[in-house]
Each structure stands twice: as structure tokens, then as C-alpha cells.
mmCIF file of C-alpha atoms and ligand atoms in Angstrom:
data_model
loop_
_atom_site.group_PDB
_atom_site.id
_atom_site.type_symbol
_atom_site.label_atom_id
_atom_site.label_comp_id
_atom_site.label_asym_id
_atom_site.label_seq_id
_atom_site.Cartn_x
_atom_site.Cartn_y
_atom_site.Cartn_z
ATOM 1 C CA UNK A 89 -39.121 142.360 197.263
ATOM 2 C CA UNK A 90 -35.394 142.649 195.826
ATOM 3 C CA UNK A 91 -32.996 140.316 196.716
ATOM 4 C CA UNK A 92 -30.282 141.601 198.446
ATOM 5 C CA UNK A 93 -27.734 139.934 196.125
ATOM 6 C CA UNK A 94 -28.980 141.668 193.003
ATOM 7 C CA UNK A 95 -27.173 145.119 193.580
ATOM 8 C CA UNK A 96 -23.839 143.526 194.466
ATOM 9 C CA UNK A 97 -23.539 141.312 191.926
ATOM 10 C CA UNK A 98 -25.083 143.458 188.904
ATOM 11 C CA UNK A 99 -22.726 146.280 190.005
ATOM 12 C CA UNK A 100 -19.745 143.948 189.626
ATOM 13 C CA UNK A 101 -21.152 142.465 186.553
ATOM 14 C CA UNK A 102 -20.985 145.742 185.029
ATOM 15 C CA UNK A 103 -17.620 147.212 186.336
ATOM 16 C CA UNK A 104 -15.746 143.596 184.928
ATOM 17 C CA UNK A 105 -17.632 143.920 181.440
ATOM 18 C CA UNK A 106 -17.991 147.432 180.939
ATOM 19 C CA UNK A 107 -19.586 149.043 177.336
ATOM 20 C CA UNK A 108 -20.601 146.640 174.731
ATOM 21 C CA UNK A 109 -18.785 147.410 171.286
ATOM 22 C CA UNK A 110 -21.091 149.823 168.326
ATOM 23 C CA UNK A 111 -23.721 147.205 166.795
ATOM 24 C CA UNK A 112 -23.267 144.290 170.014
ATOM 25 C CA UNK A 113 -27.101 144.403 170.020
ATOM 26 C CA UNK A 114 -28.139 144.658 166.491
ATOM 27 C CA UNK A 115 -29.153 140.682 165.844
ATOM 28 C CA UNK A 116 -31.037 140.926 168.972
ATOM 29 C CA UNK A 117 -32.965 144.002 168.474
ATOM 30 C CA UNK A 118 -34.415 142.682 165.199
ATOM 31 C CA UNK A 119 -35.032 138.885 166.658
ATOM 32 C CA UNK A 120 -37.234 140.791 169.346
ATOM 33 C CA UNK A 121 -39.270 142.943 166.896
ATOM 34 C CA UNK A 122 -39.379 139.692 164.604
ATOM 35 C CA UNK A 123 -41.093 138.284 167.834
ATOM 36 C CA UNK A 124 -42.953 140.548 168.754
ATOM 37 C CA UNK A 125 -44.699 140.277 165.193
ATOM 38 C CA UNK A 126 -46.432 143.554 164.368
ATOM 39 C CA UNK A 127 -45.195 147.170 164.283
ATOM 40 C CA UNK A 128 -43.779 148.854 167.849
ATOM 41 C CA UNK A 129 -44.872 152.467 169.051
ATOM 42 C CA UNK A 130 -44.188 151.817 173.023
ATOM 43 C CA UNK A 131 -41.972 149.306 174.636
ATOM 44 C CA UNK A 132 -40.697 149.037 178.536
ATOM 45 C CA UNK A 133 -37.847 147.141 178.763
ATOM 46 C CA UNK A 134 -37.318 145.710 182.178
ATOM 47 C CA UNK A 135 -33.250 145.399 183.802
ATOM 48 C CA UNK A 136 -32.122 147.403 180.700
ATOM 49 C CA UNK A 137 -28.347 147.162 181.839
ATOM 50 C CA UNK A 138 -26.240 150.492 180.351
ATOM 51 C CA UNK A 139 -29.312 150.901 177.725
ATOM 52 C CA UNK A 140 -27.394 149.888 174.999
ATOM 53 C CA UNK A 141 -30.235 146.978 174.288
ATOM 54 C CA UNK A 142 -32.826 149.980 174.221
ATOM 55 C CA UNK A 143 -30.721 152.278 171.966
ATOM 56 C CA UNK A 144 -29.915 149.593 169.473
ATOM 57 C CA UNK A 145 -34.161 148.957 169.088
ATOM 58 C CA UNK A 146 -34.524 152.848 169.652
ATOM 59 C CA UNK A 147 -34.297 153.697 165.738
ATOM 60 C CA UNK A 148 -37.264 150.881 165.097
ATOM 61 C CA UNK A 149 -39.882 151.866 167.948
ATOM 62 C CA UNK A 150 -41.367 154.769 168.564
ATOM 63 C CA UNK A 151 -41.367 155.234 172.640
ATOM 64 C CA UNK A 152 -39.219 153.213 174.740
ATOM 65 C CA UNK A 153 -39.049 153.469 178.481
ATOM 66 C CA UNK A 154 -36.501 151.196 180.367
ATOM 67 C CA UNK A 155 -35.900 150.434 184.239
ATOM 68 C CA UNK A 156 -32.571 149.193 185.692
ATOM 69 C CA UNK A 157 -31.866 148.730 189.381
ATOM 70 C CA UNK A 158 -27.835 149.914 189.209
ATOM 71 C CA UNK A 159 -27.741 153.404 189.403
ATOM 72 C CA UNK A 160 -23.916 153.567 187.605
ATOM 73 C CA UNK A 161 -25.848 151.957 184.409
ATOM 74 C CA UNK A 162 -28.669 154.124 184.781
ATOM 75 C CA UNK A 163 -26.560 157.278 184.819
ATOM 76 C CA UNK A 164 -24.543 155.779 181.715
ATOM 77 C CA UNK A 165 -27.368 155.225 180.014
ATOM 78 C CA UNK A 166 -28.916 158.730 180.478
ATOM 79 C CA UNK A 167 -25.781 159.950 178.915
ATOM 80 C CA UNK A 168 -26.246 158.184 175.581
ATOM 81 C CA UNK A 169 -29.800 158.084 174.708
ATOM 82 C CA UNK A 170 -31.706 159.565 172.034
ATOM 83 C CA UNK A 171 -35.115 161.558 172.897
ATOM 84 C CA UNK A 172 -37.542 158.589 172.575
ATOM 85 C CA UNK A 173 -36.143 156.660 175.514
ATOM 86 C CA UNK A 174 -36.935 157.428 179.141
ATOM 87 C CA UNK A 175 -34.807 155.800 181.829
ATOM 88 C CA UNK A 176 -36.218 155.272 185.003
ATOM 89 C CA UNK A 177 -33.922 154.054 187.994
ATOM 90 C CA UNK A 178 -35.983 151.877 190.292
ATOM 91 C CA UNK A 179 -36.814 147.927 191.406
ATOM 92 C CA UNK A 180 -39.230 146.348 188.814
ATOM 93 C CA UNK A 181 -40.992 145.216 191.673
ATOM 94 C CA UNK A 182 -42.289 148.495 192.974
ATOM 95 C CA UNK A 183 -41.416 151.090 190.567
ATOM 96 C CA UNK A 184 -44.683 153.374 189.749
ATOM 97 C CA UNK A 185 -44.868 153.343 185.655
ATOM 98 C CA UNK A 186 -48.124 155.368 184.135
ATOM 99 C CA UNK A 187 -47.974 154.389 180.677
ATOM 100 C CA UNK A 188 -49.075 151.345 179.060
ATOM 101 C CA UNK A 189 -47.008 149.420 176.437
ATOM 102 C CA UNK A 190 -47.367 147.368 173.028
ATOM 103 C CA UNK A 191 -44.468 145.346 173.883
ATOM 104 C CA UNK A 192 -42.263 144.447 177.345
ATOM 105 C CA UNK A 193 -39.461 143.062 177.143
ATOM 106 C CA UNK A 194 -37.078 141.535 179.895
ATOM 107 C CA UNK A 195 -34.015 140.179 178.252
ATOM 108 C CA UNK A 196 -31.881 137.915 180.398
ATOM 109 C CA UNK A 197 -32.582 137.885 183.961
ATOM 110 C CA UNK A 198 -36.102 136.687 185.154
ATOM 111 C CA UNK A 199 -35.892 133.941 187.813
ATOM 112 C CA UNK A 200 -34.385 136.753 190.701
ATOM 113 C CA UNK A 201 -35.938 136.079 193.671
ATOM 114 C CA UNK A 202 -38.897 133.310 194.890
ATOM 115 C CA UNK A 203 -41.619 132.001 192.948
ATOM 116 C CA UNK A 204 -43.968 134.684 194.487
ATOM 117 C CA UNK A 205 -41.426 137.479 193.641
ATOM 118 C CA UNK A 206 -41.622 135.883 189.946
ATOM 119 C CA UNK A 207 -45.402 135.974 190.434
ATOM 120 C CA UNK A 208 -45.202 140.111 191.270
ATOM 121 C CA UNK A 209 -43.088 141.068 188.281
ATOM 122 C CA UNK A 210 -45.241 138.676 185.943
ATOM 123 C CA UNK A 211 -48.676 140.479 187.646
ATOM 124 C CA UNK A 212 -46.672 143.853 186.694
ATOM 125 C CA UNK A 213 -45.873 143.009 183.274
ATOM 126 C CA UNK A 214 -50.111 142.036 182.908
ATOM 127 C CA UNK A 215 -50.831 145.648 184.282
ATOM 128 C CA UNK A 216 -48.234 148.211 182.393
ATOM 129 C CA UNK A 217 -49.644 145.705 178.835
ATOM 130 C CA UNK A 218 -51.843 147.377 176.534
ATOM 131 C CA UNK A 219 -54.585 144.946 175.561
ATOM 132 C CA UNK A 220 -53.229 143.446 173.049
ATOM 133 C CA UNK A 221 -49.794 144.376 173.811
ATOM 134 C CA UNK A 222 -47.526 141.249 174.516
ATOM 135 C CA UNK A 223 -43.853 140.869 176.352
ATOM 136 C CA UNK A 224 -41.112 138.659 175.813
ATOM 137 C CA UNK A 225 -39.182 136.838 178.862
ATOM 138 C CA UNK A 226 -36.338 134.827 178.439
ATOM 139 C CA UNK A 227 -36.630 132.526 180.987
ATOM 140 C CA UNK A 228 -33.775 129.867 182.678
ATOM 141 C CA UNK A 229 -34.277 125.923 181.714
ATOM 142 C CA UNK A 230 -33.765 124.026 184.583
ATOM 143 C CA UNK A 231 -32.300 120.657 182.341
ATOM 144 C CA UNK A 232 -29.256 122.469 180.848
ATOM 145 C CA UNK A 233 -28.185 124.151 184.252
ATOM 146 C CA UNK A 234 -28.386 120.844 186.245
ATOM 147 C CA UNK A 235 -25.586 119.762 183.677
ATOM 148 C CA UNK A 236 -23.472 123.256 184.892
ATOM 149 C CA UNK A 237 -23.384 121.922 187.974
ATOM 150 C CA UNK A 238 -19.571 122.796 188.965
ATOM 151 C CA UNK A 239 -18.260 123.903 185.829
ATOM 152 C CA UNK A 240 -15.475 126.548 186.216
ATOM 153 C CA UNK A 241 -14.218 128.827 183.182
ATOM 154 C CA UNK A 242 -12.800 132.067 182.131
ATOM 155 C CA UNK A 243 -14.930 134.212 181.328
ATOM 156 C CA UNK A 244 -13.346 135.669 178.135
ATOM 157 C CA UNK A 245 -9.337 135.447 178.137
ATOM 158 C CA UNK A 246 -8.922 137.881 175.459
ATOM 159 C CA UNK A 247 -11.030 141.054 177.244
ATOM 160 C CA UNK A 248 -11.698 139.994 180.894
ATOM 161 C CA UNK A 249 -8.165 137.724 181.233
ATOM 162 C CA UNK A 250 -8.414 137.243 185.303
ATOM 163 C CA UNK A 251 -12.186 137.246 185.663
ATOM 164 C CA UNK A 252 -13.403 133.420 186.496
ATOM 165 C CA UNK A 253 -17.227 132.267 186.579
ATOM 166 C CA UNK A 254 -18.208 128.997 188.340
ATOM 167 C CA UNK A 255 -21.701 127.525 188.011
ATOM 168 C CA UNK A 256 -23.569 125.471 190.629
ATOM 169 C CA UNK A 257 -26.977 124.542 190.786
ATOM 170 C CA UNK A 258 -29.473 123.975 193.636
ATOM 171 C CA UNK A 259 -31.397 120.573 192.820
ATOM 172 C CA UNK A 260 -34.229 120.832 195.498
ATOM 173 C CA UNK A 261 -34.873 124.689 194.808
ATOM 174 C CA UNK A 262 -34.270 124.287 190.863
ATOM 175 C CA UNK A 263 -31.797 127.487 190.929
ATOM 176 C CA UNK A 264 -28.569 128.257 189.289
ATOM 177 C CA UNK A 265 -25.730 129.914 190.814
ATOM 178 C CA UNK A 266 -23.406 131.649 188.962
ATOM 179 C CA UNK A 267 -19.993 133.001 191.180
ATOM 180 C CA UNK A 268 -17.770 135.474 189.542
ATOM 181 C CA UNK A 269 -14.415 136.627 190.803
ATOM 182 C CA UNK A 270 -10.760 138.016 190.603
ATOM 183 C CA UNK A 271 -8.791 135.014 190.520
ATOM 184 C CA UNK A 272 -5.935 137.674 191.426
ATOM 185 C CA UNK A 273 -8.252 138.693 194.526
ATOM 186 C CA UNK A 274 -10.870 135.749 195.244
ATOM 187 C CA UNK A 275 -12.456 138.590 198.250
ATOM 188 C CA UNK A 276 -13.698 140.144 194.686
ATOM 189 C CA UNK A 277 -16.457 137.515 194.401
ATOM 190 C CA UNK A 278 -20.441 138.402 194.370
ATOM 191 C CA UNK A 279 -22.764 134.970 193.137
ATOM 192 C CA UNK A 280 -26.097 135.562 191.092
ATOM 193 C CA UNK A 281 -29.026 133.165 191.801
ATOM 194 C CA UNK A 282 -31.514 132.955 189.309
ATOM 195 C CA UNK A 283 -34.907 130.154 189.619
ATOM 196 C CA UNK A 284 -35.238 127.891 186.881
ATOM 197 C CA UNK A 285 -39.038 126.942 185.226
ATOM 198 C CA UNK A 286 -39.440 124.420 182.711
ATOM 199 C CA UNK A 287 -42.101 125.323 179.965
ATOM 200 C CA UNK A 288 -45.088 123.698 182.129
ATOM 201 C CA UNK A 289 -44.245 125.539 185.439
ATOM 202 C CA UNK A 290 -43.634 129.299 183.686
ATOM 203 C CA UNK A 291 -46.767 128.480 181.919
ATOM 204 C CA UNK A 292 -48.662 127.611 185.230
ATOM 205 C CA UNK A 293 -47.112 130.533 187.011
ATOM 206 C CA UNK A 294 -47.631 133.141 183.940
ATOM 207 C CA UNK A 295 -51.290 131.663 184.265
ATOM 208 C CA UNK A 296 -51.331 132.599 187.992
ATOM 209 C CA UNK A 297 -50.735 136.237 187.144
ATOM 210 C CA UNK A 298 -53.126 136.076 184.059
ATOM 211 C CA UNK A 299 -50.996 135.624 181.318
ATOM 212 C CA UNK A 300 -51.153 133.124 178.339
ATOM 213 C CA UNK A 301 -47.859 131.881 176.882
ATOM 214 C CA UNK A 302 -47.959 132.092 173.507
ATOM 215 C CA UNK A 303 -44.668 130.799 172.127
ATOM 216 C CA UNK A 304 -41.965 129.507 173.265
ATOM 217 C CA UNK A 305 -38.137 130.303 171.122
ATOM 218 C CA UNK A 306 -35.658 128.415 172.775
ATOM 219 C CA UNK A 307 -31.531 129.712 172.574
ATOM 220 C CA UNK A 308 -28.711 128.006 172.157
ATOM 221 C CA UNK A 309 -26.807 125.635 174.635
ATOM 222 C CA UNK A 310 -23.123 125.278 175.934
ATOM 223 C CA UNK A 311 -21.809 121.515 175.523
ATOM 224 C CA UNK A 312 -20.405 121.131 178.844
ATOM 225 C CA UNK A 313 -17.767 118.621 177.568
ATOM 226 C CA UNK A 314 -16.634 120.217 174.832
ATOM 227 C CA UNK A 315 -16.483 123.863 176.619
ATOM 228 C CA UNK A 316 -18.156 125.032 173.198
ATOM 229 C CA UNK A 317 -21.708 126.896 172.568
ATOM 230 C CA UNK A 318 -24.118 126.327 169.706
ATOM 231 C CA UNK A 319 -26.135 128.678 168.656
ATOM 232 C CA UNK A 320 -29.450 126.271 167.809
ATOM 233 C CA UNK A 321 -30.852 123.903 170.480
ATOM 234 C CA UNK A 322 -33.757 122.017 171.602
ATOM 235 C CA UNK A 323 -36.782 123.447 173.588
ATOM 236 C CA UNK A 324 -35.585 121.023 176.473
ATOM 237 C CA UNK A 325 -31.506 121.645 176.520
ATOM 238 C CA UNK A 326 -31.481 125.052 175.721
ATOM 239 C CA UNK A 327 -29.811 127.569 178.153
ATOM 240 C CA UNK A 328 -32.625 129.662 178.382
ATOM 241 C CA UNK A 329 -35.767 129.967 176.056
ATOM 242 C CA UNK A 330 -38.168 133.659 175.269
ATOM 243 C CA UNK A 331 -41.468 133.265 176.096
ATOM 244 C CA UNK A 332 -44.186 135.550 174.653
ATOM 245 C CA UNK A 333 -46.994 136.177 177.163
ATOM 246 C CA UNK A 334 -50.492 138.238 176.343
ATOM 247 C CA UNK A 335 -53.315 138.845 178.618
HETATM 248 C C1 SAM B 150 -28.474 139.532 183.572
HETATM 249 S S1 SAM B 150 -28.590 141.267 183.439
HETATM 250 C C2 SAM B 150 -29.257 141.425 181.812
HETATM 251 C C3 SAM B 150 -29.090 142.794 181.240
HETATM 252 C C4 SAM B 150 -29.701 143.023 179.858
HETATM 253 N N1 SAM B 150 -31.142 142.853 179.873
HETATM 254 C C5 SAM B 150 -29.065 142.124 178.841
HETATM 255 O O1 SAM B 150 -29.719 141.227 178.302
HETATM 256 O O2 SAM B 150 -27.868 142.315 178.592
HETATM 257 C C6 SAM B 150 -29.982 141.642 184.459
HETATM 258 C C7 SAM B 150 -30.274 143.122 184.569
HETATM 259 O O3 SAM B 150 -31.452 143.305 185.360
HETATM 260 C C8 SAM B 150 -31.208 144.309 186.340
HETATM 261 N N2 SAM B 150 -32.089 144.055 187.488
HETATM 262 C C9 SAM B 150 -32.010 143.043 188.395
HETATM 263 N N3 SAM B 150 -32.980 143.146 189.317
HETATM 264 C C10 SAM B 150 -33.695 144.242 188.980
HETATM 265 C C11 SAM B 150 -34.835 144.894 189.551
HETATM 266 N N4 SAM B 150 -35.426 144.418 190.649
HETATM 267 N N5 SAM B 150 -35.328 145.994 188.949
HETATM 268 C C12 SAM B 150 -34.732 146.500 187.823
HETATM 269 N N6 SAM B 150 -33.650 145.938 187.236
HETATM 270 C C13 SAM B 150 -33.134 144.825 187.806
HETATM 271 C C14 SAM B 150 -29.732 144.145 186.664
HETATM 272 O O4 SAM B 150 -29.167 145.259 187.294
HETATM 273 C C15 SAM B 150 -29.165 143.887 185.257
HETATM 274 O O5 SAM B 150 -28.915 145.087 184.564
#
């Protein structure tokens, strides 16, 4: 199942930001193969955006094979990338992928969806693993976007000057909302909704679809009253956290 949001908003997303500048990705190619721990011949990264993620890793793993539900990123992507990465265009939910992997990676988006759409994509990720493959899944922590709750900002002044994010959260379903828009043409407005887990439940759910977390590297965390973003925080206030799964 997709949610019907996704395409709307991811498409917007991507017309507002546009390409990321030469060597955006570089610190977080290396943190994932740092993660990942051992040398990479095959990766599948899942939501792979333009590709630029993929081409910044593409020099340091042998085979990479990405999926991305926007066809306008696919089709960008196609145009830039080396030989070793295939691009597929499809829903992570139902797309048909032959090859196993050593490493799967799904970097900043997990929680689309209901718990039993989670459940799918984590029962995916156990069936395109090699056996002792693992992925990494940054995941949403539901403490830190309870504090969003109806913070407003500018996105980036400098690059994006008229585009304005608001966050919300839903306390009984444990999502966040995030609403972007023109503030020069509010009907330009599309809202993503991603499900929160702490540790315990993506652990439970991960061992639903026969997966064992194995570590758990939380990110950093924006100070709400300060408007300002450190890099380093605690497992518990962290925006989002990477989990590494194996079977
Ligand atoms: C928040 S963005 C993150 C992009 C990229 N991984 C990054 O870290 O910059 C989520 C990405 O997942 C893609 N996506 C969302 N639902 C998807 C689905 N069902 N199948 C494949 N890709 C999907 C979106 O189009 C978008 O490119």
C-alpha cells in the first residue's frame, strides 16, 4: 500500500529543493559504510531521491541498485549515474527486485504509511538481505517531534527564501506532520506524515518481520527554543536515530 500523500508531497519536495551541491553526501556515505562495518559489493538503497546519495557511495561499493517512487528523480538520476548503479522506478512496497544485497539502506523516510505498511517494507528488507547482509533505517523518535508540535520556520532564507515548513504532531497516532508551502501562494501546500517508534516498538515491530536490531546511532536534535540544531544528541531526544537490522 502507498499512501496517497507520498507522490504529492515528494514531487514538491523535490521541485522547491532541487540538486544537492558536488560532495552534499560525502560525510554520509562514509558514516553508512562505517556502519555497516565490513566491506560492500551490493547495496539497495530504498527512496533514493535524485540518486545523488547512491552516486556519492557509488565509488566505495561495488553494485548498487536504488528504488524511488517520483519518476522526475528517477529520470534525473538515470542521467547521472555511473555503470554500477541500477535505478529502478517503483513503490518499495511491491516492486519485484531479484538480487540479494550485503547492505540496505533507507535513509530518511521510514514511518510512511500504518504500522502494517511499516511491517511490509521491514518483511521486504528481510527477503532482498543476503544472510548475513544487514540494512540501516533511520527511523523518527516520537519524544523530539511531540516538542515540534506547531513550530513554523523558513526553510532556508538564503536558497529557498519563500518556502515555509510547519510541524504538527498527532499524539494518539504518534505521527509527525510536516506542511510545506509558498507563503507567496499558500494553495502550493502538500503535508508529509511520517509514524514515529521509540527504540522498544521498532524493535518489537522489526521482530515481527524477523529482524534483530542490532544498534541503535541516534542524530542530532533541533532546540525548539533556540531555533538552533546540534549535531550530537541523546538516544531519547534525537530527531531521528539509524537502526541496523540482520536476520
Ligand atoms: C524524505 S525523502 C529522503 C530521500 C533520501 N533518502 C535522503 O535521505 O535524502 C524520502 C524518499 O523516499 C521516496 N519514497 C517515498 N515512498 C516511497 C515508496 N513507496 N517507494 C519508493 N520510494 C519512496 C520519496 O519519493 C523520497 O525520495
Amino acid at each position: 500500500m502507498e499512501s496517497n500523500w507520498a507522490n504529492d508531497f515528494y514531487k514538491m519536495q523535490y521541485k522547491f529543493i532541487g540538486n544537492y551541491p558536488e560532495g552534499y553526501h560525502t560525510k554520509a556515505a562514509n558514516e553508512i559504510l562505517e556502519q555497516a562495518g565490513k566491506p560492500v559489493e551490493s547495496m539497495l538503497e530504498l527512496g533514493a531521491w535524485d540518486g545523488s546519495l547512491a552516486r556519492a557511495l557509488s565509488n566505495q561499493v561495488g553494485q548498487i541498485t536504488t528504488v524511488e517512487l517520483i519518476k522526475e528523480m528517477v529520470e534525473k538520476a538515470k542521467s547521472l549515474n555511473p555503470d554500477n548503479i541500477e535505478t529502478v522506478h517503483g513503490s518499495f512496497y511491491d516492486v519485484t527486485i531479484k538480487h540479494k544485497f550485503d547492505v540496505i539502506i533507507y535513509i530518511d523516510g521510514f514511518g510512511v504509511g500504518t504500522d502494517d505498511d511499516q511491517l511490509k517494507l521491514l518483511k521486504n528488507i528481510k527477503h532482498w538481505l543476503k544472510d548475513d547482509g544487514c540494512a540501516l533505517i533511520d527511523v523518527y523518535q516520537p519524544e523530539h517531534w511531540k516538542k515540534a508540535d506547531g513550530v513554523e520556520m523558513y526553510l532556508n532564507r538564503r536558497d529557498m527564501p519563500h518556502i515555509k515548513r510547519r510541524y504538527s504532531y498527532d499524539f494518539e497516532a504518534d505521527i509527525m506532520m510536516d506542511t510545506w508551502w509558498h507563503e507567496k501562494d499558500e494553495k502550493l501546500n502538500s503535508t508529509q506524515y511520517l509514524k514515529c517508534y521509540t527504540p522498544d516498538e521498532i524493535h518489537n515491530l522489526c521482530r515481527r518481520a524477523g529482524l534483530n536490531v542490532t544498534g541503535y546511532f541516534p542524530h542530532g536534535a533541533m532546540d525548539y527554543e533556540s531555533m538552533k540544531y546540534h549535531e550530537h544528541a541523546s538516544l531519547k531526544e534525537c530527531l531521528s536515530y539509524r537502526i541496523k537490522v540482520v536476520k
